[in-house]
Each structure stands twice: as C-alpha cells, then as structure tokens.
Coordinates of C-alpha atoms in Angstrom, one line a residue:
M1012 CA -0.1 -0.2 0.0
T1013 CA 1.3 3.3 -0.9
E1014 CA 2.6 5.8 2.1
P1015 CA 0.7 8.9 2.5
V1016 CA 2.8 12.2 1.7
K1017 CA 5.2 13.1 4.2
H1018 CA 5.2 16.9 5.1
D1019 CA 8.1 19.3 6.3
S1020 CA 6.3 21.5 8.5
S1021 CA 9.4 23.5 9.0
S1022 CA 8.9 24.7 5.0
G1023 CA 5.7 26.5 6.5
E1024 CA 7.7 29.7 6.7
Y1025 CA 9.1 31.6 3.7
E1026 CA 9.5 35.1 3.0
T1027 CA 6.9 37.2 0.3
K1028 CA 8.5 37.8 -3.0
H1029 CA 6.8 41.9 -3.6
D1030 CA 4.3 43.6 -1.9
Q1031 CA 2.4 43.9 -5.2
D1032 CA 1.9 40.0 -5.6
V1033 CA 0.3 40.0 -2.0
T1034 CA -1.9 42.5 -3.5
H1035 CA -2.8 40.6 -6.7
Y1036 CA -3.4 37.5 -4.3
E1037 CA -5.7 39.3 -2.5
R1038 CA -7.7 41.0 -4.9
D1039 CA -8.2 37.2 -6.5
L1040 CA -9.6 35.3 -3.1
E1041 CA -11.7 39.1 -3.6
K1042 CA -12.7 37.7 -6.7
Q1043 CA -13.6 34.4 -5.9
T1044 CA -15.6 35.9 -3.2
S1045 CA -17.5 38.2 -5.3
R1046 CA -18.2 36.0 -8.2
R1047 CA -19.7 33.4 -5.9
R1048 CA -21.9 35.7 -4.4
S1049 CA -23.2 37.1 -7.6
S1050 CA -24.1 33.7 -9.1
T1051 CA -26.1 33.2 -6.2
T1052 CA -28.3 36.4 -6.3
G1053 CA -32.1 36.4 -6.9
V1054 CA -32.3 32.6 -7.6
D1055 CA -34.4 30.8 -4.6
V1056 CA -33.6 27.3 -5.2
R1057 CA -35.8 26.3 -2.3
Q1058 CA -39.2 27.3 -4.1
N1059 CA -37.6 24.8 -7.3
L1060 CA -38.7 21.6 -7.6
N1061 CA -36.0 21.0 -9.9
A1062 CA -33.3 22.2 -7.7
K1063 CA -29.9 22.8 -9.4
L1064 CA -26.9 21.4 -7.4
A1065 CA -24.6 23.9 -8.3
N1066 CA -20.6 23.2 -7.7
P1067 CA -18.8 26.5 -5.5
L1068 CA -16.3 26.7 -8.3
A1069 CA -18.4 25.9 -11.4
G1070 CA -17.7 28.9 -14.3
Y1071 CA -14.3 29.6 -13.4
S1072 CA -11.6 28.9 -15.8
H1073 CA -8.4 27.0 -14.9
A1074 CA -6.6 29.5 -14.9
E1075 CA -8.4 31.4 -12.6
L1076 CA -8.7 28.0 -10.0
E1077 CA -5.2 28.4 -10.2
A1078 CA -5.0 31.6 -9.0
M1079 CA -7.0 31.0 -6.6
G1080 CA -4.9 28.1 -5.4
E1081 CA -1.7 30.1 -4.9
A1082 CA -3.7 32.8 -3.4
Y1083 CA -5.0 30.7 -0.7
A1084 CA -1.8 29.0 -0.1
R1085 CA 0.3 32.2 0.2
K1086 CA -2.1 33.8 2.1
H1087 CA -2.0 31.0 4.5
A1088 CA 1.4 30.3 4.4
V1089 CA 0.9 26.7 4.0
G1090 CA 4.3 25.2 3.1
D1091 CA 7.0 25.8 0.1
D1092 CA 7.3 26.1 -3.6
S1093 CA 6.0 22.9 -4.1
D1094 CA 3.0 23.0 -1.7
I1095 CA 1.6 26.1 -3.8
A1096 CA 2.5 24.1 -6.6
A1097 CA -0.2 21.2 -4.9
F1098 CA -2.4 24.0 -4.3
R1099 CA -2.4 25.4 -7.7
A1100 CA -3.2 21.7 -9.4
G1101 CA -5.5 20.8 -6.3
A1102 CA -7.6 24.1 -6.9
V1103 CA -8.6 23.0 -10.5
C1104 CA -9.2 19.5 -9.6
A1105 CA -11.5 20.5 -6.7
Q1106 CA -13.7 22.0 -9.5
N1107 CA -15.0 18.5 -10.5
P1108 CA -12.4 15.6 -9.2
M1109 CA -13.5 13.2 -11.5
R1110 CA -12.1 15.3 -14.5
F1111 CA -8.4 15.4 -13.0
D1112 CA -7.2 13.6 -16.0
R1113 CA -7.7 17.5 -17.8
V1114 CA -5.6 19.3 -15.3
A1115 CA -2.2 19.8 -17.5
S1116 CA -0.5 21.0 -14.0
L1117 CA -0.9 17.3 -12.4
T1118 CA 1.8 14.8 -12.7
D1119 CA 1.5 11.3 -13.4
A1120 CA 1.9 10.1 -10.5
D1121 CA -1.1 12.3 -9.1
K1122 CA -3.0 11.5 -11.8
E1123 CA -2.6 7.6 -10.8
I1124 CA -3.0 8.2 -7.1
M1125 CA -6.5 10.0 -8.3
S1126 CA -7.5 7.9 -11.0
K1127 CA -7.5 4.8 -7.6
E1128 CA -10.3 7.0 -5.9
F1129 CA -12.6 5.7 -8.3
S1130 CA -11.4 2.4 -9.4
N1131 CA -10.1 1.4 -6.3
R1132 CA -11.8 3.6 -3.4
W1133 CA -10.4 1.1 -0.7
S1134 CA -6.9 2.2 -1.5
Q1135 CA -6.2 4.3 1.6
P1136 CA -3.6 5.5 3.2
R1137 CA -2.8 3.3 6.6
L1138 CA -3.1 6.2 8.9
L1139 CA -6.5 6.7 7.7
Y1140 CA -7.4 3.3 8.7
L1141 CA -5.8 3.6 12.1
V1142 CA -7.9 6.5 12.4
I1143 CA -11.1 4.4 11.7
V1144 CA -10.1 1.2 13.8
L1145 CA -9.6 3.7 17.0
C1146 CA -13.1 5.0 16.7
S1147 CA -14.3 2.0 16.0
T1148 CA -12.8 0.1 19.1
C1149 CA -14.3 2.9 21.0
A1150 CA -18.0 2.0 19.6
A1151 CA -17.2 -1.3 20.2
V1152 CA -16.3 -0.9 23.8
Q1153 CA -19.7 1.4 23.9
G1154 CA -21.7 -1.4 22.7
M1155 CA -20.3 -3.7 25.2
D1156 CA -21.0 -1.6 28.0
E1157 CA -24.5 -1.0 27.0
T1158 CA -24.9 -4.9 26.5
V1159 CA -23.2 -6.4 29.9
V1160 CA -25.7 -4.9 31.6
N1161 CA -28.5 -7.1 29.7
G1162 CA -27.2 -10.7 31.6
A1163 CA -26.9 -8.8 34.3
Q1164 CA -30.5 -8.1 34.9
L1165 CA -31.4 -11.8 35.3
F1166 CA -29.5 -11.9 38.5
Y1167 CA -28.7 -8.3 40.1
A1168 CA -31.9 -7.4 42.0
K1169 CA -32.5 -10.8 43.3
R1170 CA -29.4 -11.4 44.8
M1171 CA -29.2 -7.9 46.3
A1172 CA -32.4 -8.6 47.4
E1173 CA -31.6 -11.3 48.6
C1174 CA -29.5 -10.6 51.0
S1175 CA -30.6 -6.7 52.0
P1176 CA -32.5 -6.7 55.1
P1177 CA -36.3 -5.5 54.9
A1178 CA -35.5 -2.0 56.2
I1179 CA -33.6 -1.1 53.9
R1180 CA -33.8 -3.6 51.0
G1181 CA -34.9 -0.7 48.5
A1182 CA -31.8 1.0 49.4
L1183 CA -29.6 -1.4 48.8
V1184 CA -31.0 -2.8 45.6
M1185 CA -31.0 0.5 44.2
Q1186 CA -27.1 0.6 44.9
W1187 CA -26.6 -0.9 41.3
Q1188 CA -28.1 1.9 39.6
M1189 CA -26.2 4.7 41.9
W1190 CA -22.7 3.2 41.5
T1191 CA -23.8 3.2 37.5
A1192 CA -24.2 6.7 37.5
F1193 CA -21.1 6.8 39.4
G1194 CA -19.2 5.3 36.6
I1195 CA -20.5 7.4 34.3
M1196 CA -19.8 10.5 36.1
L1197 CA -16.1 9.3 36.8
G1198 CA -16.0 9.5 32.3
Y1199 CA -17.2 12.9 32.8
A1200 CA -14.4 13.5 35.6
A1201 CA -11.6 12.1 33.1
D1202 CA -13.0 14.1 30.3
L1203 CA -12.4 17.2 32.5
A1204 CA -9.3 16.4 34.0
F1205 CA -7.5 15.7 30.9
Y1206 CA -8.8 18.8 29.0
K1207 CA -5.6 20.8 29.5
V1208 CA -3.4 18.2 29.1
P1209 CA -0.8 20.0 26.3
D1210 CA 0.0 18.4 23.4
R1211 CA 3.1 17.0 23.1
P1212 CA 5.2 15.9 19.5
H1213 CA 4.7 12.4 18.3
I1214 CA 2.1 11.9 21.3
T1215 CA -0.9 13.8 20.2
G1216 CA -4.5 12.6 18.3
L1217 CA -4.8 13.9 15.0
K1218 CA -7.6 16.6 14.6
S1219 CA -10.0 16.9 11.8
P1220 CA -8.9 19.7 9.4
R1221 CA -12.2 21.1 9.7
W1222 CA -11.3 21.3 13.1
Y1223 CA -8.2 23.1 12.1
M1224 CA -9.9 25.5 9.3
S1225 CA -12.7 26.8 12.3
K1226 CA -9.4 28.0 14.3
N1227 CA -8.3 29.8 11.3
R1228 CA -5.2 27.3 11.0
H1229 CA -5.5 26.3 7.8
A1230 CA -1.5 25.2 7.7
K1231 CA -2.1 23.2 10.2
A1232 CA -5.4 21.8 8.4
Y1233 CA -3.1 21.0 5.3
R1234 CA -0.7 19.2 7.0
S1235 CA -2.8 17.0 8.8
M1236 CA -5.0 16.2 5.5
C1237 CA -1.7 15.5 3.8
R1238 CA -1.3 12.4 6.4
L1239 CA -4.6 11.1 5.4
R1240 CA -4.1 11.6 1.6
F1241 CA -1.4 9.8 -0.6
S1242 CA -0.2 13.2 -2.6
K1243 CA 0.0 16.7 -1.8
A1244 CA -2.3 17.3 -4.6
Q1245 CA -4.7 15.3 -3.4
A1246 CA -4.6 17.0 0.1
A1247 CA -4.4 20.4 -1.3
R1248 CA -8.0 19.9 -3.7
D1249 CA -9.6 18.7 -0.5
V1250 CA -8.5 21.6 1.9
F1251 CA -9.2 23.9 -1.0
Y1252 CA -12.9 23.1 -1.3
M1253 CA -13.4 22.9 2.1
S1254 CA -11.9 26.2 2.5
T1255 CA -14.3 27.3 -0.4
L1256 CA -17.6 26.0 1.8
L1257 CA -16.8 27.6 4.8
E1258 CA -16.3 30.9 3.3
A1259 CA -19.3 30.8 0.9
E1260 CA -21.1 29.9 4.6
S1261 CA -19.6 32.9 6.0
D1262 CA -20.7 35.1 3.5
M1263 CA -24.5 33.9 4.2
N1264 CA -26.8 36.9 5.8
L1265 CA -27.9 35.1 8.9
Q1266 CA -28.3 36.0 12.8
R1267 CA -25.6 34.9 15.1
N1268 CA -27.2 32.3 17.2
K1269 CA -26.5 29.4 15.7
L1270 CA -28.2 27.5 17.6
L1271 CA -31.8 29.6 16.8
E1272 CA -30.7 29.4 13.5
L1273 CA -31.6 25.7 13.5
V1274 CA -35.0 26.8 13.6
T1275 CA -35.3 29.8 11.9
V1276 CA -33.5 29.0 8.5
P1277 CA -35.3 26.9 6.4
R1278 CA -32.4 24.6 5.0
N1279 CA -31.0 23.9 8.6
R1280 CA -35.0 23.3 9.7
R1281 CA -35.5 20.6 7.5
A1282 CA -32.1 18.9 8.1
M1283 CA -32.8 18.8 11.4
L1284 CA -36.4 17.6 11.0
A1285 CA -34.6 14.6 8.7
S1286 CA -32.3 14.3 11.7
E1287 CA -34.4 14.1 14.1
I1288 CA -36.4 11.2 12.4
V1289 CA -34.0 8.8 11.5
M1290 CA -32.3 9.4 15.2
F1291 CA -36.1 9.7 16.9
M1292 CA -36.8 6.1 14.9
Q1293 CA -33.3 4.4 15.7
Q1294 CA -33.7 5.3 19.6
L1295 CA -37.1 6.1 20.0
T1296 CA -38.8 4.5 16.9
S1297 CA -36.5 2.2 15.5
F1298 CA -33.4 1.8 17.8
K1299 CA -35.8 2.4 20.9
F1300 CA -39.6 1.9 19.3
C1301 CA -38.6 -0.2 16.6
G1302 CA -37.2 -2.8 19.3
V1303 CA -33.5 -3.0 18.7
N1304 CA -32.8 -1.4 22.2
I1305 CA -35.3 -3.4 23.8
I1306 CA -33.2 -6.3 22.5
A1307 CA -30.0 -5.1 23.2
Y1308 CA -30.9 -4.3 27.1
Y1309 CA -33.7 -7.3 27.9
S1310 CA -32.9 -9.9 25.5
S1311 CA -32.2 -12.1 28.2
S1312 CA -34.8 -10.9 30.2
I1313 CA -37.4 -11.6 27.5
F1314 CA -35.8 -15.3 26.2
K1315 CA -36.1 -15.8 30.2
Q1316 CA -39.9 -15.1 29.9
A1317 CA -39.9 -17.3 27.1
G1318 CA -39.3 -20.3 29.0
Y1319 CA -35.5 -20.5 28.5
D1320 CA -32.9 -21.0 31.6
D1321 CA -30.2 -18.5 32.6
I1322 CA -27.6 -20.3 30.0
A1323 CA -29.8 -20.8 27.3
A1324 CA -31.2 -17.1 27.7
L1325 CA -27.9 -15.6 27.9
S1326 CA -26.9 -17.7 24.9
A1327 CA -29.6 -16.6 23.0
S1328 CA -28.8 -13.3 23.7
L1329 CA -25.4 -14.2 22.2
G1330 CA -26.9 -15.2 18.8
W1331 CA -28.5 -12.0 18.3
G1332 CA -25.2 -10.3 18.9
I1333 CA -23.7 -12.1 16.5
I1334 CA -26.5 -11.7 14.0
N1335 CA -26.6 -7.8 14.4
F1336 CA -23.0 -7.8 13.9
L1337 CA -22.6 -9.7 11.0
F1338 CA -25.3 -8.0 9.1
A1339 CA -24.1 -4.8 9.4
I1340 CA -21.3 -5.4 7.7
P1341 CA -23.0 -5.2 3.7
A1342 CA -24.1 -1.7 5.2
V1343 CA -20.2 -1.3 4.4
Y1344 CA -21.1 -1.3 0.7
T1345 CA -25.0 -0.9 0.5
I1346 CA -24.9 2.7 2.4
D1347 CA -23.2 4.6 -0.3
T1348 CA -24.6 2.5 -3.4
F1349 CA -28.0 1.5 -2.2
G1350 CA -28.7 5.3 -0.3
R1351 CA -29.5 6.1 3.1
R1352 CA -33.5 7.0 2.4
N1353 CA -33.5 3.6 0.4
L1354 CA -32.4 1.5 3.5
L1355 CA -34.6 3.2 5.3
L1356 CA -37.5 2.5 3.2
A1357 CA -36.8 -0.9 2.0
T1358 CA -36.1 -2.1 6.3
F1359 CA -38.6 -0.6 8.3
P1360 CA -41.9 -2.7 6.8
F1361 CA -39.3 -5.7 8.2
L1362 CA -38.8 -4.3 11.4
S1363 CA -42.4 -3.9 11.9
L1364 CA -43.0 -7.5 10.7
F1365 CA -40.7 -9.2 13.0
M1366 CA -41.5 -7.0 16.0
F1367 CA -45.1 -8.5 15.3
F1368 CA -44.3 -11.8 14.7
T1369 CA -42.0 -11.4 18.1
G1370 CA -44.9 -10.1 20.1
F1371 CA -47.6 -12.7 19.1
S1372 CA -44.8 -15.3 20.0
F1373 CA -46.0 -14.9 23.3
F1374 CA -49.2 -15.9 22.2
I1375 CA -48.1 -19.5 22.0
P1376 CA -49.4 -21.8 24.9
E1377 CA -45.8 -22.4 27.1
T1378 CA -46.9 -25.7 26.9
M1379 CA -45.7 -25.7 23.7
K1380 CA -42.2 -25.0 24.9
S1381 CA -40.3 -25.5 21.4
A1382 CA -42.1 -23.7 19.6
R1383 CA -42.7 -20.7 21.7
T1384 CA -38.8 -20.1 23.0
G1385 CA -38.3 -21.1 19.1
C1386 CA -40.7 -18.1 17.2
I1387 CA -39.6 -15.7 20.2
A1388 CA -35.7 -16.5 19.5
L1389 CA -36.4 -16.4 15.2
G1390 CA -38.4 -13.0 15.3
T1391 CA -35.6 -11.5 17.5
Y1392 CA -33.0 -12.8 15.2
L1393 CA -34.9 -11.9 11.8
F1394 CA -35.4 -8.2 13.2
A1395 CA -31.6 -8.1 13.7
V1396 CA -31.1 -9.0 9.9
F1397 CA -33.0 -6.2 8.8
Y1398 CA -32.0 -3.7 11.3
S1399 CA -28.1 -4.1 11.1
P1400 CA -28.0 -2.5 7.5
G1401 CA -30.8 0.1 8.3
E1402 CA -31.5 1.9 11.0
G1403 CA -28.4 0.9 12.6
P1404 CA -25.5 2.6 10.5
V1405 CA -27.8 5.5 8.8
P1406 CA -28.6 7.6 11.3
F1407 CA -25.4 8.7 13.0
T1408 CA -24.0 8.9 9.1
Y1409 CA -27.1 10.8 7.9
S1410 CA -26.9 13.5 11.0
A1411 CA -23.3 14.3 10.3
E1412 CA -24.0 15.1 6.7
A1413 CA -27.2 16.7 7.0
Y1414 CA -26.0 20.2 8.4
P1415 CA -24.1 22.7 6.9
L1416 CA -20.5 22.8 8.4
Y1417 CA -21.7 26.0 10.8
V1418 CA -23.9 24.9 12.7
R1419 CA -23.0 21.0 12.4
S1420 CA -21.8 20.5 15.5
Y1421 CA -25.0 22.4 17.0
G1422 CA -26.6 19.8 15.0
M1423 CA -24.9 16.3 16.1
S1424 CA -25.2 17.3 19.7
L1425 CA -28.8 17.7 19.4
A1426 CA -28.7 14.2 17.5
T1427 CA -26.5 12.9 20.0
A1428 CA -28.9 14.4 23.1
T1429 CA -31.7 12.7 21.3
T1430 CA -30.5 9.4 21.1
W1431 CA -29.6 9.3 24.7
F1432 CA -33.1 10.9 25.8
F1433 CA -35.0 8.6 24.1
N1434 CA -32.4 5.9 25.4
F1435 CA -33.2 6.9 28.9
I1436 CA -36.9 6.7 28.3
L1437 CA -37.1 3.1 26.8
A1438 CA -34.6 1.4 29.6
V1439 CA -37.1 3.1 32.1
T1440 CA -40.5 2.6 30.6
F1441 CA -40.2 -1.1 29.0
P1442 CA -40.5 -3.0 32.2
S1443 CA -43.4 -1.0 33.1
L1444 CA -44.9 -1.6 29.2
V1445 CA -44.3 -5.1 29.7
L1446 CA -46.6 -5.1 33.0
A1447 CA -49.2 -2.8 31.7
F1448 CA -49.8 -4.1 27.7
T1449 CA -48.2 -7.8 28.3
S1450 CA -45.2 -8.9 25.9
Q1451 CA -47.6 -9.5 23.0
G1452 CA -48.5 -5.7 23.6
A1453 CA -45.0 -4.1 24.2
F1454 CA -43.7 -5.3 21.2
S1455 CA -47.3 -4.6 19.1
W1456 CA -46.5 -1.3 20.3
Y1457 CA -43.1 -0.8 18.8
G1458 CA -44.0 -2.5 15.5
A1459 CA -46.6 0.1 15.2
W1460 CA -43.6 2.7 15.6
N1461 CA -42.0 1.7 12.7
I1462 CA -44.8 1.8 10.3
V1463 CA -44.9 5.6 11.5
G1464 CA -41.5 5.7 11.0
W1465 CA -41.5 4.5 7.3
I1466 CA -44.1 7.1 6.4
L1467 CA -41.7 9.9 8.1
V1468 CA -39.1 9.0 6.0
L1469 CA -40.9 8.5 3.0
L1470 CA -42.0 12.2 3.4
F1471 CA -39.6 14.3 5.1
V1472 CA -36.2 12.5 5.1
P1473 CA -34.2 13.3 1.3
E1474 CA -31.5 11.4 0.0
T1475 CA -28.0 12.4 0.8
K1476 CA -26.1 9.8 -1.0
G1477 CA -23.2 10.7 -3.0
K1478 CA -23.8 14.7 -2.5
T1479 CA -20.8 17.1 -1.7
L1480 CA -21.7 19.5 1.2
E1481 CA -22.7 22.3 -1.2
E1482 CA -25.1 20.3 -3.5
L1483 CA -26.2 19.3 0.1
D1484 CA -27.5 22.9 0.5
Q1485 CA -29.8 22.4 -2.4
V1486 CA -31.0 19.2 -1.5
F1487 CA -32.5 20.6 2.0
G1488 CA -33.4 23.9 -0.2
V1489 CA -36.3 22.2 -2.0
P1490 CA -39.5 22.9 0.5
T1491 CA -40.7 20.4 3.2
R1492 CA -44.0 20.1 1.3
T1493 CA -42.5 19.8 -2.0
H1494 CA -40.5 16.7 -0.8
A1495 CA -43.6 15.1 1.0
M1496 CA -45.3 15.3 -2.4
Y1497 CA -42.7 13.8 -4.0
G1498 CA -42.6 10.9 -2.1
L1499 CA -46.5 10.4 -1.9
K1500 CA -45.8 10.3 -5.7
C1501 CA -43.5 7.6 -5.8
V1502 CA -45.7 5.0 -3.9
P1503 CA -47.9 4.1 -6.8
I1504 CA -45.0 4.2 -8.9
F1505 CA -43.2 2.3 -7.1
F1506 CA -45.8 -0.7 -7.0
Q1507 CA -46.3 -0.4 -10.8
K1508 CA -42.6 -0.4 -12.1
Y1509 CA -41.5 -3.3 -9.7
L1510 CA -44.4 -5.2 -8.8
F1511 CA -46.5 -4.9 -12.3
R1512 CA -43.6 -4.6 -14.5
R1513 CA -44.4 -1.5 -15.8
N1514 CA -41.8 0.7 -17.8
V1515 CA -42.3 4.0 -15.4
D1516 CA -39.9 6.3 -14.2
F1517 CA -39.7 8.1 -10.8
P1518 CA -40.4 12.0 -11.3
Q1519 CA -37.4 13.9 -11.1
L1520 CA -36.6 16.2 -7.7
Y1521 CA -33.6 17.2 -8.4
Q1522 CA -31.2 18.4 -11.6
R1523 CA -27.7 18.6 -11.5
D1524 CA -25.7 20.9 -13.7
E1525 CA -22.5 19.8 -14.6
E1526 CA -19.9 22.3 -16.2
D1527 CA -16.8 21.6 -17.1
D1528 CA -14.2 24.2 -17.8
T1529 CA -15.6 24.7 -21.5
S1530 CA -18.8 25.6 -20.5
T1531 CA -20.5 22.8 -23.0
G1532 CA -23.6 23.2 -20.4
E1533 CA -24.2 18.8 -20.4
K1534 CA -26.7 18.3 -17.9
E1535 CA -27.1 15.1 -15.3
I1536 CA -30.3 14.0 -13.8
N1537 CA -30.4 12.7 -10.5
S1538 CA -33.4 11.6 -8.9

C-alpha cells in the first residue's frame, strides 16, 4: 500500500516575494468571493422543484482556479513552492474531482493516485485506516458497555434483594443504579481532567482538518490532510474545497445565534427535521421503539420469560449479537450504493413485521415450549437481520452530513442528545410497559412505530448519498411540502415499476448542472 505524503512542517515559513504580489493574491480572493455571491443572487432554489445542485467553483477557468489556489496557499503560508504548486493543481481538481485527467499541472503520479479514488476506493493511507480502527474500537467498547447489563439483569436485583435486611432493601438494591451513575460520572470527570493536558510532539491525536480551519489554522489543516492522503495535490484539493465551502457559509447573511438558526433558517430546519426523524426512529422508534434497544438491553430477560433457563437465555442473546454484527457488514457497501433513504424505506416494513411476529409468538402456550421459544428467537434474529444494515448505521451517518458546516456541531449535539434521551426513556419504561401491555402488546407497540417511521422517512427525509456538502445545501433547500408530495407520488410508481413490471420512471426532484471548463452545459439528471 502506498504511504501517505510526508509533509515537512518546517517549510511552512517563507518570505513573500513582493508587496505587489500580495495585493494581486488578495484581489484574486476578493474576486472569488464576489463572483460566488453574484452567481446566486436572486436565485431562490428553495422554491424550485428541480433545484440545480451547483458546484461553488463552477464557471471558473483553469487559470483562475490556479490563481485562487496559489493565493490561498500564500495567504495562509501553507508551505514551500511544492505546496504552492500542489494548491494550484488542487484548486483546479476541486472544481470537478472526476476530471482530474484534464488538469495539465498534475503529475502522472498524482493522476494515477486520483484515478484509484474511483477505480479502487478502498485504497487509502494506513493512517486513515488506523483512525477508523480507533474510532471503531471506541464504538465497540460503548456497545459492550450497553449490553453487559443485559445478562446482569437476570440476577443482580434478586441477589441484592435476597441478602438485604427488609428495612433497607430498597436502598441497597438501588446501589446498582447509583454506582452505574458513579461510573458515568467518572467518565465525565476524566474528560475534564485531561482537557488541559498539553499537546506534545509524536503523542497527540490527529485533529480534523475542518476543526483546524474553524480555528483559522489553515496550514495545520493542510498538514493534517497530507497525513490522510497519498499526495500533496490530493490534500490541497480537499483543503481548498473545504475552505471554499466554509467561506461561502460565512458570507451568508444569517443571524448570529447558531442554535436558533437550526430552526429559523429553512435549510437548517429541514436538515434538523430529517436528522431528528432518523434518530428518533433509531432511539425511540427504530433503535428504541423499533425495538433494537429493547432486545439489546432486555433480550436475556425476554428469552427468560419465553421459557429459557439462564444459560440458554444468555446464549440466545449472544446469537442475536452475532447476527446483529454480521449483517452490519453489508452496510459498508450498501450505504453508499443503495442510499440512506432507500435503506430505511426498504427495511422499516420488515422491522415492523418481525416485531409483531416476536410479540405474537408470546401467544403460543407455554406448554408448547419448543415452538414458543423458537418463534421468539426467530423473530428477534430476523429483526436483527434487517436492522443492522438499515436503522443501525444510517442515523449517525445521516445526521453527520445533513447539516451545513457552520452549525454541524450544534446539529450533531442535538442528534446525540436525542439518542440518549430516548435511550433513557426506553430503559425506564419497557419493564412497566410489559407489565401493563404484556409482552404481546409491548412488542406490537414498537412494531407500530416502525410503520410510523416508514411514513416519516418517505415524506420528510431526502436522500443524501453521493452529494457534496454544497449540493446538500440545495437538497435541503427543497421545500418540505414539495418533498412530501414527491414521496407520495413515488409510492404508486414503485408498485407499477417493480410489482407490475411496467415501464415507468420516478419523477425527477433534483437536477444537477455539470459544467466543465469549456462550459459545454451538459446536464446529468439525478433523481
């Protein structure tokens, strides 16, 4: 595997050639900003059904883009002459990454590296995979922390209760929850304790290039990106495009209260609605009410109620966990090919079906133990098969990309808060729900929520697969009512196309204008 580019941080300081050069570069930057502003004046894409997904760099010539890239590199002192050359080429590539072969200033080695982005997308630097492994390990630890309590529920309350004096039994049994809360508190304390630990060379973690840009530390953003890309031209391309988007968003005439803008700005409000729906359906309806956390937290207790002994209940829970993991693997491929919205629409009906199946299995008489336990296990396992590639991976991916950069931290904080708020609601209410509704009613309740989730996704959750951040601004610029009507129109067409095999096409919602450097005006229509 090719090693990522090595960047010499000592080369970031250099002398400006002439004062007139500085003036020339600043004038190029101002030209870039004013041109982008004028290109959108008077165009209200939010009211246009066929919203044109425009690239913010579209319309510039290669010479203009090279000048803009050099101006950016010199303004932020990103490195030496080789880095400046990388930004001249990278700025041109940023206009349309797929047409790198038309960029004369790219070396043959750079072109070969960029071609692999499309021919072999899994060819990435080792450091990038290391970052993924570290983040995945954190996720694995979180998942383990959530489910070890599953088996403990079979005995902890009973053991604590049976050895406690009656007068203080309640206080002693609640120690489980109290010390669980203590562990959570220790985690927060660790966050605070290590917050001011100074950065030291060769020890610090890799910060996000976008984070550096948000702090106006563009040279460090570039060096960070160089560690995650194979060539300087690749890194310069991505850093320049990120900077372009951030500058465009900073130019927007918006209120200063970013939290309030999640609601008051239509584009942000639609992203928030879609994000909260998928999070709600993962944690309240699909993760919660769809039932996966019910199973994750209470599967051992559920299997115990079905007639299993303790070992069999824990073993059945392990089987569910294995299936949940194995069927999450295909999502690595399907989430970027089949699409986020399509995955949800395709899996929600099955989640509902198997939640009802599991609940109705409790109607089987206890005298028919094999049939009763088998059906309950089958229902939970089939549920995991369809949950893992759908509502499992989609919500966090969707929420992370739906918001524009300038409010993304607020949007993701809200999404995470939604997740854990409804996680808490489920953990507290499910035992009481089973007592009030019986197991049949409780699972049917969550099965019904999956139907609601399917409707909400159909009406209010746009597809975000394969869209750049700028294009997503246009996707969420489509009015909510317009998108809802589009979703309803697609339902009968779906049955005509796939059930009755008729030659019909879905209506077009988005229109993307692909402009090359010769302004041929060719158009690519994406539904």
